Coordinates of C-alpha atoms in Angstrom, one line a residue:
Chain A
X1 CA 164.8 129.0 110.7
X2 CA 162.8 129.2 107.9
X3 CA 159.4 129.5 107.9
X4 CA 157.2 126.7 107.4
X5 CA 153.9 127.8 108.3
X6 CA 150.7 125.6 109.2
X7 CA 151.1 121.8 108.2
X8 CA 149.8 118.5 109.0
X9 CA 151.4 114.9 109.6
X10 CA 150.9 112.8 105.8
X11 CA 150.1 109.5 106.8
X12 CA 148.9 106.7 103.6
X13 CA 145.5 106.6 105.6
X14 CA 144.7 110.2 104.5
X15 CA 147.0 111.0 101.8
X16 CA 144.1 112.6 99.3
X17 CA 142.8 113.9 102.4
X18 CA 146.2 116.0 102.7
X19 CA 146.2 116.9 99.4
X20 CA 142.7 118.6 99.5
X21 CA 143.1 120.2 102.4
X22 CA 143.2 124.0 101.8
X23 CA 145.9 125.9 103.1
X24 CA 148.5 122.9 103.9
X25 CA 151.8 124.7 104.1
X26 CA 153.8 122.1 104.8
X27 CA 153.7 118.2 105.7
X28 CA 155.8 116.0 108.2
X29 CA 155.8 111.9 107.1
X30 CA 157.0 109.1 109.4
X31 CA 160.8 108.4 108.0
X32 CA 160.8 105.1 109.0
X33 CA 157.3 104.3 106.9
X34 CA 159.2 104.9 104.0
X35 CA 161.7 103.6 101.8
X36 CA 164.0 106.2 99.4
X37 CA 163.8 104.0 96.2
X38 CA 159.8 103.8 96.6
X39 CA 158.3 107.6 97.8
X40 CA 154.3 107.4 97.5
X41 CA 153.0 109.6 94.5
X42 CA 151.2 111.6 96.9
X43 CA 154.2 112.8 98.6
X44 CA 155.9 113.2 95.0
X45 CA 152.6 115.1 93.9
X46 CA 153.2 117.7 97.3
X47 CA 156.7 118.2 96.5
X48 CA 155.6 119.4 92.8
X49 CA 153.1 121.6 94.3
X50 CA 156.4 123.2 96.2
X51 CA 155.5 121.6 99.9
X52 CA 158.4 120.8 101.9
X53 CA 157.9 117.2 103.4
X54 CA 159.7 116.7 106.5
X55 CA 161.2 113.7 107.6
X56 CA 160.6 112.7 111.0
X57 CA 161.9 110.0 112.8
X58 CA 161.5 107.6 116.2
X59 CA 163.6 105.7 116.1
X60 CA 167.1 106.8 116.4
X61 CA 167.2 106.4 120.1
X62 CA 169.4 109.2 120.9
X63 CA 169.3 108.8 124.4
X64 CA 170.4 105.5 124.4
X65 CA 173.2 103.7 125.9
X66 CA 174.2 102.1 123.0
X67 CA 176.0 104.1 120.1
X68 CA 173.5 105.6 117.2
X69 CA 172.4 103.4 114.6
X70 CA 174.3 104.2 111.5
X71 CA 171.9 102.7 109.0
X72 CA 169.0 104.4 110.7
X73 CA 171.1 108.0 110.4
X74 CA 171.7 107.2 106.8
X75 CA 168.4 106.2 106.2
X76 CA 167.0 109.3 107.8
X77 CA 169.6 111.6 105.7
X78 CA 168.8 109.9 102.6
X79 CA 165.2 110.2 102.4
X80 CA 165.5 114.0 103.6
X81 CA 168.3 114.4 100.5
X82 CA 164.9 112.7 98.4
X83 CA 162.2 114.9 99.6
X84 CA 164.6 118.0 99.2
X85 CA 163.3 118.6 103.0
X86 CA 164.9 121.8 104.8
X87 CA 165.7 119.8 108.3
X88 CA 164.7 116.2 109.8
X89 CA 163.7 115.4 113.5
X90 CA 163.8 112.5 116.1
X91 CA 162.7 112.8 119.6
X92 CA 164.5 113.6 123.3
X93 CA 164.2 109.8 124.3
X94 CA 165.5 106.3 123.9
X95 CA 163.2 103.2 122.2
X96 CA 166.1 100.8 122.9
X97 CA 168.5 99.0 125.2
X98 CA 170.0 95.7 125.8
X99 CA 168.9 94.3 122.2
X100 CA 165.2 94.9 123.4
X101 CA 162.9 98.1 121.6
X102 CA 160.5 99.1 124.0
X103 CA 158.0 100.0 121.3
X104 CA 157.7 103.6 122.6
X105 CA 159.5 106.8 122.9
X106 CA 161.1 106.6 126.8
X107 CA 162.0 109.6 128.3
X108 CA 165.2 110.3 129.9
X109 CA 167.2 110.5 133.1
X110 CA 167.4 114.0 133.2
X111 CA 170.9 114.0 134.8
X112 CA 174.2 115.3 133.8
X113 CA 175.7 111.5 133.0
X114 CA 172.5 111.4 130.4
X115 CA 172.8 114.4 128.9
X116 CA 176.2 113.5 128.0
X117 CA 175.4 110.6 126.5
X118 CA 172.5 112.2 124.4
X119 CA 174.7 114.9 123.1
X120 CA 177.4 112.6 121.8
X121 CA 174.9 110.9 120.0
X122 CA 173.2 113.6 118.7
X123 CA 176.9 115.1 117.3
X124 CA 177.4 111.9 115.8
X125 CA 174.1 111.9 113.8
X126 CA 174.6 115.2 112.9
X127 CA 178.2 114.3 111.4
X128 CA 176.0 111.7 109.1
X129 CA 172.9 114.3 108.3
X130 CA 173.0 116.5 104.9
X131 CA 170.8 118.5 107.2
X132 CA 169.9 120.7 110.3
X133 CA 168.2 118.0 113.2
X134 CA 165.8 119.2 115.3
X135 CA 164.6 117.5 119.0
X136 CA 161.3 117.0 120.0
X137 CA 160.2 116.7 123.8
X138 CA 158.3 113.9 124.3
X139 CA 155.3 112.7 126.6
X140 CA 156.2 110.9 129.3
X141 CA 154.0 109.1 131.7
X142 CA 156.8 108.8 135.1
X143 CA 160.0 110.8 135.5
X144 CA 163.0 109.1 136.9
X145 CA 164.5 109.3 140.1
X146 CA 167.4 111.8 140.6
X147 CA 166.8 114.1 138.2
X148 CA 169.4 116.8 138.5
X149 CA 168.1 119.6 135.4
X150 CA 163.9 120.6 134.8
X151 CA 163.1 119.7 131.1
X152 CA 163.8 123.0 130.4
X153 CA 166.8 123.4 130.8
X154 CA 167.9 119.9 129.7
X155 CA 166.5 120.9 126.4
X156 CA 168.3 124.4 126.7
X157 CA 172.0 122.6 127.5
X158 CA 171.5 120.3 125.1
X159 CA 170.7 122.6 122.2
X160 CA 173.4 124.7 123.6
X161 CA 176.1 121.6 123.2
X162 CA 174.8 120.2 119.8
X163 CA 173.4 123.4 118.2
X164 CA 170.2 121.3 117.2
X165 CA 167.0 123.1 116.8
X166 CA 164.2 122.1 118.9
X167 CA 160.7 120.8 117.8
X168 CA 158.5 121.7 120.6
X169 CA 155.2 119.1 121.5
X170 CA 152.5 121.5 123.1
X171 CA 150.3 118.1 123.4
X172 CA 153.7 116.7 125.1
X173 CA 154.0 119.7 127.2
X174 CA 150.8 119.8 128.2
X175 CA 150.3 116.0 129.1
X176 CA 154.0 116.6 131.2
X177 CA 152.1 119.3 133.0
X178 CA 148.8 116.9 133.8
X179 CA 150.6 114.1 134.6
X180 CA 154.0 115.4 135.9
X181 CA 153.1 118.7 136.6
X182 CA 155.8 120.0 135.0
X183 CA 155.5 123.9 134.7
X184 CA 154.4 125.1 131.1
X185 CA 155.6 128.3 131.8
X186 CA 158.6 127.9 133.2
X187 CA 159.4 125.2 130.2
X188 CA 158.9 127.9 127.8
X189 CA 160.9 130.5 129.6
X190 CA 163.6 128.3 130.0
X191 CA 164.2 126.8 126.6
X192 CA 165.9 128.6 123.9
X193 CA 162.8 129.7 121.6
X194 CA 165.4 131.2 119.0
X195 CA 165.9 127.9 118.1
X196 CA 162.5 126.5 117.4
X197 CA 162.3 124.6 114.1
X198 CA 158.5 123.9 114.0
X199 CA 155.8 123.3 116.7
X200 CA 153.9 119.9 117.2
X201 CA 149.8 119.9 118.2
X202 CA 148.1 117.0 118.7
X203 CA 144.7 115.1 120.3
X204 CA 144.4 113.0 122.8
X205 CA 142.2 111.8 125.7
X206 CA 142.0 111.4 129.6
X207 CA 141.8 107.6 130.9
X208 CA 141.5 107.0 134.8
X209 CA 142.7 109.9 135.6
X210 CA 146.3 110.0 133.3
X211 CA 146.1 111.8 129.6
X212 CA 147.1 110.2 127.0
X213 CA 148.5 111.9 123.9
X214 CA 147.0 109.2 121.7
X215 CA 147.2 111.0 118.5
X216 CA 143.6 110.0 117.7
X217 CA 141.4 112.0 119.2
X218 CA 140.1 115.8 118.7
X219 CA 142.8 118.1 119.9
X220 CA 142.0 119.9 123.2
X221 CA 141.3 123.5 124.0
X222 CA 143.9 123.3 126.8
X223 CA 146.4 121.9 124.2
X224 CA 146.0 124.9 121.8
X225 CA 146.3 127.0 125.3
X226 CA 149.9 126.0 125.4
X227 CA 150.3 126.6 122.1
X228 CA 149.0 130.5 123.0
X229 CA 151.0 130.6 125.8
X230 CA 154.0 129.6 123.6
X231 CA 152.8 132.4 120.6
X232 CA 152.7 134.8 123.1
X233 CA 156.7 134.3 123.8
X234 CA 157.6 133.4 119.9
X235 CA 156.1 133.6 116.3
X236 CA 156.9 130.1 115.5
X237 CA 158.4 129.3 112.4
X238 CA 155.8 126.3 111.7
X239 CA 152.7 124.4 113.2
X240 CA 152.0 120.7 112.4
X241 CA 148.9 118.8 113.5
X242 CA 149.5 115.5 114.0
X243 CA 146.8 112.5 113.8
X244 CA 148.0 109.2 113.2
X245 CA 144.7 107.2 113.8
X246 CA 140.7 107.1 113.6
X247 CA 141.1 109.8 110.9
X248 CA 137.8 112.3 111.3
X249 CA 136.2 113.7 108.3
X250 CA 138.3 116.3 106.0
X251 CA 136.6 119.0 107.5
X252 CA 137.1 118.1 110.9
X253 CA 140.9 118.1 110.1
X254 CA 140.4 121.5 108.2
X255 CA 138.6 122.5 111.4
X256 CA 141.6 121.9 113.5
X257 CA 144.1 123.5 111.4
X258 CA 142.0 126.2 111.2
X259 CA 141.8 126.7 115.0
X260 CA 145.4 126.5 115.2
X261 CA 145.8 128.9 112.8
X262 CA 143.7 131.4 114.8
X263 CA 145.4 130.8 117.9
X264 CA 148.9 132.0 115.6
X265 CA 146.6 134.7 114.3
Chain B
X1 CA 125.7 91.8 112.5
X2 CA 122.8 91.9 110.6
X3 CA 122.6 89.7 108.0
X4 CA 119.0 89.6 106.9
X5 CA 117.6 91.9 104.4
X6 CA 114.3 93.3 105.6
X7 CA 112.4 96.3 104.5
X8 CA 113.7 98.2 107.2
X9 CA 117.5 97.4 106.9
X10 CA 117.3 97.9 102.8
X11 CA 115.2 100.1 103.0
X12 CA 113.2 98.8 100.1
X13 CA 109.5 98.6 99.5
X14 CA 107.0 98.2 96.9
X15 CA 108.4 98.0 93.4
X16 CA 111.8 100.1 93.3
X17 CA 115.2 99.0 93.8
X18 CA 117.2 100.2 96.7
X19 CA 121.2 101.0 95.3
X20 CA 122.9 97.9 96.6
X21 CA 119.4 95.7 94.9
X22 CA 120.2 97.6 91.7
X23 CA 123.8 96.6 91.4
X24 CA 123.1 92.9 92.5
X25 CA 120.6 92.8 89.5
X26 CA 122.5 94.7 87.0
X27 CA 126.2 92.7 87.9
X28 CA 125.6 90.7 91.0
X29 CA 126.9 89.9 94.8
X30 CA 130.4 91.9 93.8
X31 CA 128.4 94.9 92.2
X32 CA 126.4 95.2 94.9
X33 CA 129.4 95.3 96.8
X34 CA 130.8 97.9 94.9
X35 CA 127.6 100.0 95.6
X36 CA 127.9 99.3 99.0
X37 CA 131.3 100.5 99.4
X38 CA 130.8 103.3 97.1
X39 CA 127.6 104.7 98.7
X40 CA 129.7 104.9 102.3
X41 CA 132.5 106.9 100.2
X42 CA 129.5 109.2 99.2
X43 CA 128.3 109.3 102.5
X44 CA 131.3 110.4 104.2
X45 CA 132.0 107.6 106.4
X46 CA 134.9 105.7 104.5
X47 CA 138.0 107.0 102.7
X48 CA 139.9 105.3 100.2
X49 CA 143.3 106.2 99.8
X50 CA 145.8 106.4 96.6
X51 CA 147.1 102.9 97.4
X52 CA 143.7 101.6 97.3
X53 CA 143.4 101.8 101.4
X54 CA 139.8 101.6 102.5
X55 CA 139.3 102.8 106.0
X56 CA 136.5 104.3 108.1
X57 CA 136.6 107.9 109.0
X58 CA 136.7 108.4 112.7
X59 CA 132.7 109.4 114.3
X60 CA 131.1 109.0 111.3
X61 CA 128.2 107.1 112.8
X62 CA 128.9 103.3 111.4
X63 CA 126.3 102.0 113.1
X64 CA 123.2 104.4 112.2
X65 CA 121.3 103.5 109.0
X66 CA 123.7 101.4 107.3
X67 CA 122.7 98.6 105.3
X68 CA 123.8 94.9 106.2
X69 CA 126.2 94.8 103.2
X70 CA 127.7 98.6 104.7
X71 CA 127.8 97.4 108.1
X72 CA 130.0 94.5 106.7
X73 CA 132.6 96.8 104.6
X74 CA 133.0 99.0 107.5
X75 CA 133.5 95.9 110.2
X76 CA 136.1 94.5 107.7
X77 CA 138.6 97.8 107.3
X78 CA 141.0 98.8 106.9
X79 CA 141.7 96.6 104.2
X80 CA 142.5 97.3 100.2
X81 CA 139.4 98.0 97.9
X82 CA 139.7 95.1 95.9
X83 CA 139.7 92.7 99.2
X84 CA 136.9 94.4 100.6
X85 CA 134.7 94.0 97.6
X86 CA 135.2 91.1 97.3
X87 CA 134.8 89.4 101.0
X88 CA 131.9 91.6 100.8
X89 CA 130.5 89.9 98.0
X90 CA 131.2 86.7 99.1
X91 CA 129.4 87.5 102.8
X92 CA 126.0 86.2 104.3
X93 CA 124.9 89.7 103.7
X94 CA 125.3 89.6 99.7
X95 CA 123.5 85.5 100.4
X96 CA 120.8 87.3 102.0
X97 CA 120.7 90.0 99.4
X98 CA 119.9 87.9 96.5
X99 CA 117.3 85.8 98.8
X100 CA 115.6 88.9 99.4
X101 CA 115.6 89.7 95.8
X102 CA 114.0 86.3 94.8
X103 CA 111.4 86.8 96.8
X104 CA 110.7 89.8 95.7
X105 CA 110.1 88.2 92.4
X106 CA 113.3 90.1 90.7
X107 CA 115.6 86.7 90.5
X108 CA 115.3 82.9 89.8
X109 CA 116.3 81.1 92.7
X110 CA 118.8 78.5 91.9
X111 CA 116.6 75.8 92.4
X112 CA 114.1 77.2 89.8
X113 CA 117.0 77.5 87.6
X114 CA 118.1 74.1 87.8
X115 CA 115.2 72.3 87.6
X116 CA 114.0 74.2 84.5
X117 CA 117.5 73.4 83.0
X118 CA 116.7 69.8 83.6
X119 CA 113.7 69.7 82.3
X120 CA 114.8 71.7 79.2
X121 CA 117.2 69.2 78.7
X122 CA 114.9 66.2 79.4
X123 CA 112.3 67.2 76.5
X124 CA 114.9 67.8 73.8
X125 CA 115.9 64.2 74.6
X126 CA 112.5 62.7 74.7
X127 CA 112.3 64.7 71.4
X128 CA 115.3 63.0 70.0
X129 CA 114.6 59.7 71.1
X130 CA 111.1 60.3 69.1
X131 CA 112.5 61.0 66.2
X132 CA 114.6 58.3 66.3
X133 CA 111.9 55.9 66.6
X134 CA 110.5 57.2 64.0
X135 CA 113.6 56.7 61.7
X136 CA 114.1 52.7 63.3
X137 CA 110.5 51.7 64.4
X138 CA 108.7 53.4 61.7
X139 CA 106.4 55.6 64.4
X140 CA 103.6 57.6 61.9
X141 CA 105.0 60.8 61.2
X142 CA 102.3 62.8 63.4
X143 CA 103.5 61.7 66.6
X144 CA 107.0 62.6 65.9
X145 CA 106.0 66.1 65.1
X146 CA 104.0 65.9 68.0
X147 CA 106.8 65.4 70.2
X148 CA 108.9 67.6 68.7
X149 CA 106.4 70.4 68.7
X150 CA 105.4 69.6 72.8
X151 CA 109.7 70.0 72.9
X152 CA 109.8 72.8 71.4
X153 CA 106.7 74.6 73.3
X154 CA 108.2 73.4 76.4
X155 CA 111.6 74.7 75.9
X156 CA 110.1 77.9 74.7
X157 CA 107.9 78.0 78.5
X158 CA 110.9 77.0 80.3
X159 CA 113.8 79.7 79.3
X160 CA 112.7 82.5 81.0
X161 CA 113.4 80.3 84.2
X162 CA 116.7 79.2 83.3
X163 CA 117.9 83.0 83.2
X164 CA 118.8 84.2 86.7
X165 CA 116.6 87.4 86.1
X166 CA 112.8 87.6 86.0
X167 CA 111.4 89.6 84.0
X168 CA 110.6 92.2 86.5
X169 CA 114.3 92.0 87.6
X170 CA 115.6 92.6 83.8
X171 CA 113.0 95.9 83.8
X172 CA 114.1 97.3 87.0
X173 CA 118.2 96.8 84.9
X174 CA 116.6 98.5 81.9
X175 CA 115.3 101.3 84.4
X176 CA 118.6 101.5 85.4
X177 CA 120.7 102.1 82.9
X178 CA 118.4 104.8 82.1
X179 CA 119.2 106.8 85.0
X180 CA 122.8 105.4 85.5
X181 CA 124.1 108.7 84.1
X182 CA 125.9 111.4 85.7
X183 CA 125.6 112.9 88.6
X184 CA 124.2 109.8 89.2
X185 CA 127.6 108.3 90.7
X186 CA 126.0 105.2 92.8
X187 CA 123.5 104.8 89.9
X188 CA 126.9 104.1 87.2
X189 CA 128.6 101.9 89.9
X190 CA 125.7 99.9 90.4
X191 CA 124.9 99.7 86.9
X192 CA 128.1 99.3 85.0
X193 CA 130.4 98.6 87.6
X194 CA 133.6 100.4 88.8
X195 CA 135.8 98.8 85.8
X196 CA 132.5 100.2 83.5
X197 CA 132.8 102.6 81.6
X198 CA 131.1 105.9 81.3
X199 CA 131.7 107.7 77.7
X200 CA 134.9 106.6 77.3
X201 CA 136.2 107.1 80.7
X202 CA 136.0 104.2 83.4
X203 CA 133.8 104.5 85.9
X204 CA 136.8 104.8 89.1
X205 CA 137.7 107.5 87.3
X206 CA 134.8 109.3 87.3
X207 CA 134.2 108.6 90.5
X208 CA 138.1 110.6 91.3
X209 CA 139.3 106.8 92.4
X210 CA 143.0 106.6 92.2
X211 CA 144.4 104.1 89.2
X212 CA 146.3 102.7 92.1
X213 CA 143.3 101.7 94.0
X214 CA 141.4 100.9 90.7
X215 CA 144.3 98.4 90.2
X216 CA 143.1 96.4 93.3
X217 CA 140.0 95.7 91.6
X218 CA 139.5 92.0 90.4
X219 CA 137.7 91.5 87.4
X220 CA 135.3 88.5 87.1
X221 CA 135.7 85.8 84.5
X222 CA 132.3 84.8 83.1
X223 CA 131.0 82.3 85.2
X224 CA 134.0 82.6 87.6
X225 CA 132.4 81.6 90.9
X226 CA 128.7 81.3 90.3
X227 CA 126.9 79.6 93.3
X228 CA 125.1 77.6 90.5
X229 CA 123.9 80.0 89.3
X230 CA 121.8 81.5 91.9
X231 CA 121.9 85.0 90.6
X232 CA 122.7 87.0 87.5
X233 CA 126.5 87.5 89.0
X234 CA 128.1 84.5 88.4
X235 CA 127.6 84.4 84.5
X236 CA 127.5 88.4 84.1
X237 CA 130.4 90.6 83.6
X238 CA 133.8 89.5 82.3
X239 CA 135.5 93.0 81.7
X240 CA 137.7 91.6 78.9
X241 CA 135.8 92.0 75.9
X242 CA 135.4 95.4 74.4
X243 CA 132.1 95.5 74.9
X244 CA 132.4 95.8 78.5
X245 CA 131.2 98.4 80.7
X246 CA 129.1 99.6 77.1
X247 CA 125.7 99.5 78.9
X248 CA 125.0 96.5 76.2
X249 CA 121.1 95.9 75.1
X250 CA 121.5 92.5 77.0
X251 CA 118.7 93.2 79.6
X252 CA 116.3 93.5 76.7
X253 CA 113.6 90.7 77.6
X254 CA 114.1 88.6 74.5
X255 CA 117.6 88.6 74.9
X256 CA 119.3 85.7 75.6
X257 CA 122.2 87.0 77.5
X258 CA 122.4 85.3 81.5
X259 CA 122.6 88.8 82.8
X260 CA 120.3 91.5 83.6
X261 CA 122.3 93.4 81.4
X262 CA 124.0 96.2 82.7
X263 CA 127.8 97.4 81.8
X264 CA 128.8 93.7 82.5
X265 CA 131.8 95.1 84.6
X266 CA 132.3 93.3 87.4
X267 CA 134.5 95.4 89.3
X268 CA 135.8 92.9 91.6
X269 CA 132.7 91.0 91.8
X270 CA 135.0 88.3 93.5
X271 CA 132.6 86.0 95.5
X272 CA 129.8 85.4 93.1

């Protein structure tokens, strides 16, 4: 995978705010924010400067029941074919079922039956995609019954059937392991690091007792823990700091990517 | 909310102008606005995005030493520049504002304006009607020009009341636009405005606005909006004419312009 280096999420909010910030390898933007025919200067002002843009969607609903979107996919491929961007990414989850969108990124079954059903539609997006597609593990806040594989290795088989890459969420990871206790460790040891696009690291805060990965708060110290614990195994090929609300001072965002950076030292 | 302009809230006191009283005086409500909004950007605790986004930057404080007219912009966002200006302007704070300002013997309250309009108007009619006696009654010739001369004084008395600046309030403008140079960037905004310009270059620019958000900006037509006339706003700024934004001579006391003077540039005055 090539590498990306230390980035941060674009978002209209912040978009000068991006552009100052020193040291802004690369920058991720919201696909479905976005329409081909209109790109925001900003982003057209990055790609000048040489800053891949990756697209990065939610709502393809791979694990759905219900067969992929085509317009979504072609949407997706098309604005990645715009920004010239290396790879796009959805997420391990489904946002839809039985006409209704749940508004957020559901996690899965983690059985064999869903598995199956994830994969096809991952192959058929990749069919429709002018570029590599990498999965991102999301936060959940239940599991499901009857789960027959540990996220792990769901992730592993599934990269292992589709040939995606994987976009790892230490923030995801690390509310999984508060909420669900799902083992960090384990996670990492089990997934297939080799094919780690880029690395998600983001804020969020504790309310009665459950985190939240609310993508508006100061990222943690135990969040960029994970993201050691995961350097230790890897030299990731990029880090992106995500913040999609309450938008702190520029130097509180150079702060954090700074941090992050020390942690990849 | 605070509403109210006190000493403590504006920060104002003996016989300066706080930023936000400047650019009422020099452009009105939407100026003031404009300084308001600018002054946060300055301060760290709003951004404004390429589109022209306004929003408030997370933990900045928005409640700690903010005047009424900040603590309004940053209650209102996110929302576009131009739509923030000018709800601003058209708030209880910017009401409150130009009360403040009257009593500070810096503007004409409407109802001085009005009544000394009336009576303007009143003597030149008396006058007229004098002299028309004199043309169909045959009235000696001294007491027409004695009307006409009492019309005249009177008129003369009254047109310093009929602008919506005292004179104190067109001096603190002229002290303005003195120092409305830069790096003084809340000093140009309150004095020419954000469509003002600044040697040639507008003032958003200066200021490293984005044309995009500069577009959201309204400008005022003269007169557009004036709450009779209660302050210099209403009747000061339309951006179309050349001379806009120029720093004109208008505040000179013996001027007749209805502004304090200032760049004229409304900026997206809106409410006034």
């Amino acid at each position: 995978m090539e590498k990306l280096g230390v980035g941060i999420g674009w978002r209209p909010e912040i978009d000068l705010t991006v552009e100052r910030l020193p040291g802004v390898d690369f920058v991720e933007v919201v696909a479905e924010n976005l329409h081909v025919g209109h790109l925001p200067e900003s982003l057209l002002l990055l790609r000048e400067r040489g800053v891949p843009v990756l697209p990065h969607a939610v709502s393809l609903s791979l694990g759905g029941a219900e067969p992929v979107d085509a317009q979504r996919v072609a949407h997706l491929g098309a604005l990645a074919e715009a920004l010239d961007a290396p790879l796009v990414s959805d997420h391990v989850c489904f946002v839809r079922a039985g006409g209704l969108d749940s508004g957020h990124l559901m996690p899965l079954p983690r059985t064999r039956d869903a598995l199956d059903v994830l994969v096809a539609n991952v192959k058929a997006a990749q069919q429709d995609l002018p570029v590599p597609l990498a999965l991102e593990n999301v936060a959940a806040l239940l599991d499901w019954p009857d789960g027959e594989l540990t996220e792990g290795q769901f992730l592993a088989e599934l990269v292992d059937r589709t040939d995606c890459h994987l976009l790892v969420d230490v923030a995801n990871l690390y509310a999984n392991a508060r909420n669900l206790g799902t083992d960090v460790a384990r996670f990492l040891d089990e997934i297939p690091l080799e094919r780690l696009a880029y690395v998600h690291v983001a804020g969020g805060e504790e309310h009665q007792g459950v985190y939240h990965d609310t993508h508006a708060h100061a990222v943690r110290p135990e969040v960029l823990d994970v993201l050691a614990q995961l350097r230790s195994r890897v030299d990731p090929p990029g880090v992106l700091l995500e913040r999609d609300d309450d938008y702190p001072a520029d130097a509180e965002l150079a702060g954090e990517l700074a941090a992050i950076r020390a942690v990849l030292g | 909310m605070a509403t109210q302009w006190t000493p403590t809230s504006a920060g104002s006191g003996g016989s300066t102008a706080e930023p936000e009283e400047q650019g009422f005086l020099a452009g009105g409500p939407g100026r003031a606005a404009e300084v308001a909004v600018v002054s946060l950007v300055e301060a760290g605790a709003v951004r404004i995005s390429r589109d022209g986004l306004v929003s408030a930057v997370g933990g900045a404080g928005h409640g700690i030493g903010r005047t009424p007219l900040q603590t309004r912009v940053l209650r209102s966002l996110p929302r576009s520049l131009g739509d923030v200006i000018a709800s601003t302007a058209r708030g209880p704070e910017a009401q409150s504002l130009r009360r403040h300002l009257v009593d500070r013997g810096l503007v004409v309250s409407a109802g001085r304006r009005k009544a000394a309009r009336l009576v303007r108007r009143l003597t030149v009619i008396g006058a007229m009607v004098v002299v028309f006696a004199k043309l169909a009654l045959d009235l000696p010739f001294e007491v027409a020009a004695i009307a006409v001369a009492v019309a005249l004084l009177a008129s003369l008395i009254l047109a310093p009341s009929t602008r919506p600046l005292t004179r104190a309030g067109r001096l603190t403008v002229r002290r303005l636009r003195a120092v409305a140079i830069s790096p003084n960037r809340i000093g140009m905004v309150a004095y020419y405005g954000l469509l003002g310009k600044v040697e040639r270059h507008h003032v958003w620019e200066v200021l490293g606005i984005s044309p995009a958000a500069a577009a959201t900006l309204r400008r005022r037509s003269r007169g557009s909006g004036s709450d009779g006339g209660a302050s210099c706003g209403g009747g000061c700024g339309s951006c179309a004419s050349s001379s806009c934004g120029s720093g004109s001579s208008s505040s000179s006391d013996s001027g007749g312009s209805s502004c304090g003077g200032g760049g004229g540039c409304g900026g997206g005055g809106g409410g006034d």
